[in-house]
Short mmCIF file of C-alpha atoms in Angstrom, two decimals:
data_model
loop_
_atom_site.label_atom_id
_atom_site.label_comp_id
_atom_site.label_asym_id
_atom_site.label_seq_id
_atom_site.Cartn_x
_atom_site.Cartn_y
_atom_site.Cartn_z
CA MET A 381 32.72 41.13 44.34
CA GLY A 382 29.74 42.15 46.42
CA GLY A 383 27.52 42.19 43.38
CA ALA A 384 28.78 38.76 42.31
CA PHE A 385 28.05 37.24 45.71
CA LEU A 386 24.60 38.84 45.95
CA ALA A 387 23.58 37.92 42.38
CA ALA A 388 24.66 34.31 42.95
CA ALA A 389 22.79 34.22 46.26
CA VAL A 390 19.54 35.64 44.86
CA LEU A 391 19.42 33.22 41.92
CA ALA A 392 20.38 30.27 44.15
CA ARG A 393 17.58 31.11 46.61
CA LEU A 394 15.04 31.32 43.81
CA GLY A 395 16.27 28.06 42.27
CA GLY A 396 16.29 26.33 45.65
CA ARG A 397 12.54 26.85 45.92
CA ILE A 398 12.02 24.54 42.94
CA GLY A 399 14.79 22.09 43.87
CA LEU A 400 17.53 23.19 41.44
CA PRO A 401 21.20 22.80 42.45
CA THR A 402 23.28 25.93 42.95
CA ILE A 403 26.06 25.33 40.42
CA PRO A 404 24.11 26.09 37.20
CA LEU A 405 22.48 29.07 38.91
CA PHE A 406 25.84 30.59 39.84
CA ILE A 407 26.93 30.16 36.21
CA LEU A 408 23.68 31.72 34.99
CA ALA A 409 24.22 34.72 37.29
CA GLY A 410 27.62 35.27 35.66
CA ILE A 411 26.15 35.01 32.17
CA LEU A 412 23.37 37.50 32.92
CA LEU A 413 25.67 40.09 34.49
CA GLY A 414 28.62 39.57 32.14
CA PRO A 415 29.77 41.65 29.19
CA HIS A 416 28.10 39.43 26.59
CA THR A 417 24.46 40.00 27.57
CA PRO A 418 22.33 43.15 27.18
CA GLY A 419 21.47 45.21 30.21
CA TYR A 420 23.58 46.00 33.24
CA THR A 421 27.16 44.71 33.13
CA LEU A 422 28.60 44.04 36.56
CA LEU A 423 32.07 43.12 35.26
CA SER A 424 33.29 43.89 31.76
CA ASN A 425 36.49 41.85 32.15
CA PRO A 426 36.17 38.30 33.57
CA HIS A 427 39.91 38.38 34.41
CA ASP A 428 39.15 40.83 37.24
CA LEU A 429 38.05 37.80 39.26
CA GLU A 430 40.82 35.52 38.01
CA MET A 431 42.69 35.11 41.32
CA LEU A 432 39.51 34.69 43.36
CA SER A 433 38.23 32.17 40.80
CA ALA A 434 41.50 30.21 41.05
CA LEU A 435 41.18 30.22 44.84
CA GLY A 436 37.64 28.86 44.51
CA LEU A 437 38.88 26.02 42.33
CA VAL A 438 41.69 25.21 44.77
CA LEU A 439 39.28 25.12 47.72
CA LEU A 440 36.79 22.92 45.86
CA LEU A 441 39.42 20.24 45.26
CA PHE A 442 41.02 20.72 48.69
CA TYR A 443 37.64 20.02 50.30
CA LEU A 444 37.16 16.93 48.15
CA GLY A 445 40.57 15.67 49.22
CA LEU A 446 39.61 16.12 52.87
CA GLU A 447 36.52 13.96 52.35
CA PHE A 448 38.43 11.28 50.47
CA HIS A 449 40.45 8.70 52.38
CA LEU A 450 42.89 6.13 51.03
CA ASP A 451 41.06 3.48 53.06
CA ASP A 452 37.97 4.17 50.91
CA LEU A 453 39.63 2.20 48.11
CA LYS A 454 39.80 -0.87 50.35
CA THR A 455 36.35 -0.53 51.94
CA GLY A 456 34.34 -1.08 48.77
CA GLY A 457 36.58 -3.85 47.57
CA ARG A 458 36.21 -5.62 44.27
CA LYS A 459 32.59 -4.62 43.62
CA MET A 460 33.33 -0.90 43.91
CA ALA A 461 36.30 -1.21 41.55
CA ILE A 462 34.22 -3.10 38.97
CA ALA A 463 31.26 -0.70 39.15
CA GLY A 464 33.45 2.41 39.05
CA GLY A 465 35.70 1.05 36.31
CA THR A 466 32.71 0.09 34.18
CA TYR A 467 31.20 3.55 34.63
CA LEU A 468 34.44 5.21 33.50
CA VAL A 469 34.98 2.90 30.53
CA LEU A 470 31.45 3.55 29.25
CA ASN A 471 31.31 7.30 29.85
CA VAL A 472 34.92 8.35 29.22
CA GLY A 473 35.09 6.05 26.19
CA ALA A 474 31.86 7.49 24.81
CA GLY A 475 33.13 11.02 25.48
CA LEU A 476 36.38 10.35 23.63
CA GLY A 477 34.54 8.85 20.66
CA PHE A 478 32.12 11.80 20.67
CA GLY A 479 35.04 14.25 20.72
CA PHE A 480 36.67 12.64 17.68
CA ALA A 481 33.31 12.51 15.91
CA LEU A 482 32.97 16.30 16.29
CA GLY A 483 36.31 16.75 14.53
CA TRP A 484 37.49 19.64 16.73
CA GLY A 485 40.96 18.17 17.32
CA THR A 486 42.73 15.51 19.38
CA SER A 487 43.36 17.72 22.43
CA GLU A 488 39.74 18.83 22.35
CA ALA A 489 38.59 15.19 22.17
CA LEU A 490 40.69 14.35 25.25
CA VAL A 491 39.09 17.25 27.14
CA LEU A 492 35.61 16.13 26.08
CA ALA A 493 36.37 12.59 27.29
CA GLY A 494 36.80 13.98 30.81
CA VAL A 495 33.86 16.37 30.52
CA LEU A 496 31.42 13.64 29.48
CA GLY A 497 32.98 10.98 31.70
CA ILE A 498 33.08 12.48 35.23
CA SER A 499 30.05 13.10 37.46
CA SER A 500 29.71 16.10 39.77
CA SER A 501 30.28 14.88 43.33
CA ALA A 502 28.78 18.11 44.71
CA ILE A 503 25.51 17.76 42.80
CA VAL A 504 25.32 13.98 43.30
CA THR A 505 25.71 14.39 47.06
CA LYS A 506 23.11 17.16 47.17
CA ILE A 507 20.65 15.02 45.22
CA LEU A 508 21.11 12.12 47.65
CA VAL A 509 20.54 14.43 50.62
CA ASP A 510 17.56 16.27 49.13
CA LEU A 511 15.83 13.04 48.08
CA LYS A 512 16.58 11.43 51.46
CA ARG A 513 18.35 8.45 49.86
CA ILE A 514 21.47 8.40 52.03
CA GLY A 515 20.29 5.18 53.70
CA ASN A 516 19.30 3.43 50.46
CA PRO A 517 21.27 0.29 49.52
CA GLU A 518 22.26 1.73 46.13
CA THR A 519 23.80 4.85 47.70
CA ARG A 520 26.95 2.93 48.70
CA PRO A 521 27.85 1.95 45.10
CA ILE A 522 26.94 5.47 43.92
CA LEU A 523 29.46 6.98 46.34
CA GLY A 524 31.91 4.18 45.49
CA ILE A 525 31.74 5.16 41.82
CA ILE A 526 32.37 8.80 42.83
CA VAL A 527 35.49 7.71 44.75
CA VAL A 528 36.83 5.79 41.73
CA GLU A 529 36.10 8.84 39.55
CA ASP A 530 38.06 11.07 41.95
CA VAL A 531 41.13 8.82 41.69
CA PHE A 532 40.82 8.71 37.90
CA LEU A 533 40.41 12.50 37.74
CA ALA A 534 43.65 13.14 39.62
CA LEU A 535 45.59 10.87 37.25
CA TYR A 536 43.78 12.15 34.15
CA LEU A 537 44.46 15.83 34.87
CA ALA A 538 48.10 15.06 35.58
CA ALA A 539 48.39 13.23 32.24
CA LEU A 540 46.42 15.88 30.33
CA GLN A 541 48.41 18.88 31.56
CA PRO A 542 51.58 18.20 29.47
CA ILE A 543 49.44 17.61 26.37
CA LEU A 544 47.54 20.88 26.78
CA SER A 545 50.73 22.80 27.58
CA GLY A 546 51.79 22.25 23.97
CA ALA A 547 55.03 20.31 24.28
CA ASP A 548 57.13 20.74 21.12
CA SER A 549 57.98 17.06 20.66
CA LEU A 550 57.27 13.60 21.99
CA SER A 551 60.43 13.69 24.09
CA ALA A 552 59.46 17.06 25.58
CA MET A 553 55.98 15.71 26.32
CA LEU A 554 57.49 12.66 28.03
CA VAL A 555 59.79 14.88 30.10
CA ASP A 556 56.89 17.13 31.12
CA GLY A 557 54.76 14.09 31.90
CA GLY A 558 57.59 12.53 33.93
CA LYS A 559 57.99 15.71 36.00
CA ALA A 560 54.25 15.88 36.61
CA PHE A 561 53.90 12.23 37.63
CA GLY A 562 57.07 12.41 39.72
CA PHE A 563 55.71 15.34 41.70
CA LEU A 564 52.33 13.65 41.98
CA LEU A 565 54.02 10.49 43.26
CA LEU A 566 55.91 12.56 45.84
CA LEU A 567 52.63 14.06 47.08
CA ALA A 568 51.02 10.62 47.15
CA LEU A 569 53.89 9.20 49.25
CA ALA A 570 53.61 12.14 51.62
CA ALA A 571 49.87 11.49 51.93
CA ARG A 572 50.47 7.81 52.58
CA PHE A 573 53.46 7.88 54.94
CA GLY A 574 53.82 11.45 56.21
CA THR A 575 50.48 11.83 57.97
CA LYS A 576 51.92 11.80 61.52
CA ILE A 577 54.52 14.49 60.79
CA ILE A 578 52.03 16.66 58.89
CA GLY A 579 49.49 16.20 61.68
CA LYS A 580 51.97 17.47 64.28
CA LEU A 581 52.79 20.51 62.15
CA MET A 582 49.10 21.37 61.77
CA ASN A 583 48.06 20.56 65.33
CA THR A 584 46.77 23.63 67.19
CA LYS A 585 43.76 24.39 69.37
CA ASP A 586 43.41 27.87 67.88
CA ASP A 587 40.95 27.86 64.95
CA GLU A 588 42.44 31.07 63.55
CA LEU A 589 45.92 29.58 63.30
CA LEU A 590 44.52 26.33 61.89
CA VAL A 591 42.64 28.17 59.12
CA ILE A 592 45.73 30.20 58.17
CA SER A 593 47.88 27.06 58.22
CA PHE A 594 45.73 24.79 56.04
CA LEU A 595 44.81 27.60 53.64
CA GLY A 596 48.47 28.52 53.21
CA ALA A 597 49.45 24.89 52.68
CA ALA A 598 46.72 24.28 50.09
CA VAL A 599 47.43 27.43 48.06
CA PHE A 600 51.23 27.09 48.31
CA VAL A 601 51.30 23.47 47.15
CA ALA A 602 48.80 24.35 44.39
CA GLY A 603 51.23 27.00 43.14
CA ILE A 604 54.22 24.64 43.33
CA SER A 605 52.19 22.00 41.46
CA GLU A 606 51.77 24.33 38.49
CA MET A 607 55.55 24.75 38.31
CA PHE A 608 55.87 20.97 37.88
CA GLY A 609 53.11 20.76 35.25
CA VAL A 610 50.45 19.39 37.61
CA ALA A 611 47.11 21.20 37.69
CA ASP A 612 46.91 23.49 40.73
CA ALA A 613 43.59 21.90 41.70
CA ILE A 614 45.22 18.47 41.96
CA GLY A 615 47.95 19.86 44.21
CA ALA A 616 45.23 21.19 46.50
CA PHE A 617 43.43 17.83 46.34
CA MET A 618 46.56 16.04 47.53
CA VAL A 619 46.99 18.48 50.43
CA GLY A 620 43.40 17.78 51.44
CA LEU A 621 44.14 14.06 51.20
CA MET A 622 47.07 14.49 53.59
CA LEU A 623 45.26 16.67 56.11
CA GLY A 624 42.05 14.66 56.05
CA SER A 625 43.79 11.74 57.74
CA THR A 626 45.27 13.82 60.57
CA ALA A 627 43.77 14.41 64.02
CA SER A 628 42.74 17.91 62.85
CA GLY A 629 40.96 16.56 59.75
CA GLU A 630 37.40 16.89 61.04
CA ARG A 631 38.00 20.42 62.34
CA ILE A 632 39.56 21.47 59.03
CA LEU A 633 36.58 20.01 57.16
CA LYS A 634 34.18 22.18 59.16
CA LEU A 635 36.33 25.31 59.00
CA VAL A 636 36.95 25.18 55.24
CA HIS A 637 33.30 24.51 54.34
CA PRO A 638 32.14 28.18 54.28
CA LEU A 639 35.32 29.20 52.44
CA ARG A 640 34.68 26.52 49.84
CA ASP A 641 31.08 27.66 49.38
CA ALA A 642 31.96 31.35 49.08
CA PHE A 643 34.92 31.15 46.72
CA GLY A 644 33.45 28.18 44.85
CA ALA A 645 30.49 30.40 43.99
CA ILE A 646 32.92 32.98 42.59
CA PHE A 647 34.58 30.27 40.47
CA PHE A 648 31.27 29.30 38.86
CA PHE A 649 30.18 32.95 38.55
CA ALA A 650 33.47 33.88 36.84
CA PHE A 651 33.06 31.00 34.40
CA GLY A 652 29.62 32.37 33.53
CA LEU A 653 31.14 35.79 32.85
CA SER A 654 33.32 34.28 30.11
CA ILE A 655 30.36 32.70 28.28
CA ASP A 656 28.82 34.51 25.35
CA PRO A 657 25.19 33.34 24.99
CA GLY A 658 25.47 34.18 21.32
CA ASP A 659 27.88 31.25 20.93
CA LEU A 660 25.47 28.72 22.44
CA PRO A 661 23.29 28.28 19.30
CA SER A 662 26.38 27.20 17.34
CA VAL A 663 26.87 24.25 19.71
CA PHE A 664 23.19 23.52 20.38
CA TRP A 665 23.02 20.22 18.51
CA PRO A 666 26.38 18.92 19.81
CA VAL A 667 25.16 19.70 23.35
CA VAL A 668 21.88 17.87 22.77
CA ALA A 669 23.72 14.89 21.28
CA ALA A 670 26.15 14.82 24.20
CA VAL A 671 23.30 14.93 26.74
CA VAL A 672 21.49 12.06 25.02
CA LEU A 673 24.73 10.06 24.87
CA THR A 674 25.40 10.69 28.58
CA LEU A 675 21.88 9.60 29.55
CA ALA A 676 22.26 6.39 27.54
CA MET A 677 25.70 5.59 29.01
CA ASN A 678 24.45 6.22 32.54
CA VAL A 679 21.57 3.81 32.06
CA ALA A 680 24.05 1.21 30.76
CA ALA A 681 26.36 1.88 33.73
CA GLY A 682 23.42 1.64 36.13
CA LEU A 683 22.46 -1.74 34.70
CA ALA A 684 26.06 -2.94 35.01
CA ALA A 685 26.37 -1.76 38.63
CA SER A 686 23.06 -3.35 39.54
CA ARG A 687 24.19 -6.67 38.08
CA VAL A 688 27.30 -6.50 40.29
CA TYR A 689 25.29 -5.66 43.42
CA ASP A 690 22.17 -7.72 42.56
CA PHE A 691 19.79 -4.74 42.65
CA GLY A 692 16.29 -4.47 41.23
CA THR A 693 15.02 -1.98 38.67
CA GLN A 694 14.29 0.89 41.07
CA ALA A 695 17.83 0.89 42.47
CA THR A 696 19.15 0.66 38.90
CA ALA A 697 17.12 3.72 37.92
CA ASN A 698 18.32 5.58 41.01
CA ILE A 699 21.97 4.89 40.15
CA ALA A 700 21.54 5.86 36.50
CA THR A 701 19.74 9.16 37.17
CA THR A 702 21.73 10.29 40.21
CA LEU A 703 25.12 10.04 38.50
CA VAL A 704 24.01 11.97 35.40
CA ALA A 705 24.98 15.38 36.84
CA ARG A 706 28.08 17.08 35.48
CA GLY A 707 29.53 20.17 37.12
CA GLU A 708 32.75 21.34 38.75
CA PHE A 709 35.15 18.91 37.04
CA ALA A 710 33.82 19.75 33.60
CA LEU A 711 34.42 23.43 34.35
CA ILE A 712 37.95 22.70 35.56
CA LEU A 713 38.65 21.10 32.18
CA ALA A 714 37.01 24.05 30.41
CA THR A 715 39.31 26.43 32.28
CA MET A 716 42.36 24.36 31.33
CA ALA A 717 41.24 24.22 27.70
CA ALA A 718 40.74 28.00 27.54
CA ALA A 719 44.20 28.60 29.07
CA ALA A 720 45.72 26.24 26.48
CA GLY A 721 44.07 28.13 23.61
CA LEU A 722 42.01 25.19 22.34
CA ASP A 723 38.94 25.46 20.08
CA LYS A 724 36.78 28.39 21.20
CA ARG A 725 33.65 26.26 20.82
CA LEU A 726 34.68 24.19 23.84
CA SER A 727 33.72 26.78 26.47
CA PRO A 728 30.15 27.40 25.25
CA PHE A 729 29.70 23.68 24.62
CA ILE A 730 30.78 22.76 28.15
CA ALA A 731 28.71 25.58 29.64
CA GLY A 732 25.56 24.46 27.81
CA TYR A 733 26.22 20.79 28.60
CA VAL A 734 26.80 21.44 32.32
CA LEU A 735 23.82 23.78 32.63
CA LEU A 736 21.45 21.34 30.94
CA LEU A 737 22.56 18.25 32.87
CA ALA A 738 22.83 20.09 36.21
CA VAL A 739 19.16 21.02 35.82
CA LEU A 740 18.02 17.67 34.38
CA ALA A 741 19.82 15.49 36.94
CA PRO A 742 17.81 16.38 40.09
CA LEU A 743 14.57 16.35 38.09
CA ALA A 744 15.36 12.93 36.60
CA ALA A 745 16.50 11.52 39.95
CA GLY A 746 13.26 12.60 41.60
CA ARG A 747 11.29 10.80 38.91
CA SER A 748 13.49 7.72 38.59
CA HIS A 749 10.44 5.46 39.07
CA TRP A 750 9.42 6.36 35.51
CA LEU A 751 12.69 4.88 34.21
CA ALA A 752 12.37 1.86 36.53
CA ARG A 753 9.11 0.84 34.82
CA ILE A 754 10.82 0.27 31.45
CA LEU A 755 14.17 -1.15 32.59
CA PRO A 756 14.87 -4.86 32.17
CA GLY A 757 15.56 -6.88 35.29
CA PRO A 758 13.88 -8.12 38.48
CA ARG A 759 11.31 -5.88 40.13
CA GLY A 760 12.35 -7.12 43.53
CA GLY A 761 15.84 -7.84 44.85
CA LYS A 762 17.88 -5.49 47.03
CA ASP A 763 16.00 -2.54 45.69
CA GLY A 764 16.32 1.13 46.46
CA GLY A 765 13.87 2.59 48.90
CA GLY A 766 11.14 4.85 47.62
CA ASP A 767 10.65 6.53 44.30
CA GLY A 768 10.12 10.12 43.35
CA ASP A 769 6.66 10.22 44.88
CA ASP A 770 7.56 9.44 48.46
CA ASP A 771 11.29 9.90 49.01
CA GLY A 772 11.26 13.60 49.58
CA SER A 773 12.01 14.69 46.05
CA GLY A 774 10.44 18.03 46.73
CA GLY A 775 12.95 18.65 49.49
CA GLY A 776 15.64 21.18 48.82
CA GLY A 777 16.28 24.78 49.55
CA LYS A 778 18.08 25.88 52.69
CA ASP A 779 17.84 22.58 54.58
CA GLY A 780 19.60 20.64 51.81
CA ASP A 781 22.79 22.67 52.17
CA LYS A 782 22.82 22.16 55.92
CA ASP A 783 22.49 18.41 55.49
CA GLN A 784 25.07 18.33 52.76
CA GLN A 785 27.69 19.66 55.15
CA GLN A 786 27.21 16.68 57.40
CA VAL A 787 27.37 13.97 54.73
CA PRO A 788 30.89 13.11 53.50
CA VAL A 789 31.42 12.04 49.93
CA SER A 790 33.12 8.80 50.89
CA VAL A 791 32.16 5.17 51.02
#
C-alpha cells in the first residue's frame, strides 16, 4: 500500500509540472509496477488491493453525490436539458454504434456506449480550475451537461447491471431489473423526502463521529445495493445525494475530500495493475478510431450547445475540448465488464482510450483557440473569455488541486 501511494504521488507530481491530470498518471503507476511489465513488481496479484479499490470507487461516487443537488436539475432549466440531452445522444449513440461495429458482442457494445458517452467530471473540473475559466459564460452549460450525465449514469448503470449479471432469460432479466430499479427508486424517494430525518441522524459537532457515520452509511448502502443488483457505486452516490442536502453536507464534503483522493488513487492504481501493456497493441487502432470519433462528436455537441446558448466560436471550442476527457466512469464500466467476464479486449481498450483522452483533453482545452479559428459561426456573441494563450493554461500542479476542492461540480 505504501509503495502504491508513493508511486502514484511521485508520478502525479512529475505530471503536474507539465499540466497533466492525475488520473492517467495513477493508472500508469499501476501499469509500471504491476506484474505485466519488466522490472520491479510491487504487487503480483491485483486482487490484493481489491477491497481498497472498491472503497475508492465508493468514495468517488459518494463525493459526486454530495456535490450534486436535486435543485440543480431545475436551475439550468430547458437549455441545460437540451444541451445535456444532445451531448448524450451524440456521444452515447456513437459509442453504441462503434461497439457494434467492432463486433465484440452486444453486452460489450452497451459497455462501450457508456465508456465513449460519459465525460470525466473530475478531469473536466480540474481543467476549468487550471485554465481559470470558472467565471466564463460557457462554464455554466459545461457543468450543466456534467449534471445531466450524472443522472444518466445512475440510470444507465442500474439498467446495465442485470444485463451484465447474465440473467438466464428475459423474464429473469426483467425481475432483476425490477429489483434494481425498485431499490433505486426507494433510495431516490429517501433522498427527496427523507432529508430532515437523515440530517437529524447525522447531526453531530464531533468530526470523528461524523466521519465514522457517513463512511459507514456510504459503504453499508453500497453493499446492500449489490444485493439488489444495483452497482455499489450508485448506492454510494445516492447516499451522497441524501447527505449533501442536510445541514452537515458542507462539513461532510470537506471531511471526505482527503479520503476520496487517497482511496481514489488506489482505485486507479489497482486498475493499472490489471493492464497488460502487451495487450495494448492489439487494440491500438480501435482506440485511435474511438478517440477520433469522440473528438468529432464533442465538436458537434459543442456546436449544438452554443446554438442553444447563442455563443461564439471561442466558447464553442472551449465546450468541445473541455468535455473530451474520459476517466473514472469509464473505469467503473471496465471493472463491471471484467467482473462479468466480458471480452478480455475491453480492459486494455478502455485503459488506452482513457489514458490517451485524459492526456489530450487538458492539452486541447488549453489550445482551444486553434479549433475556434476553423469552426463555423459568429466570432462575437456571448463568447468565452480568453484562449489558451492568456487564460492560465500553464497553471496546474499543487495549486490546481487546492482550487478544485473549493469548486463544486454543480450548476
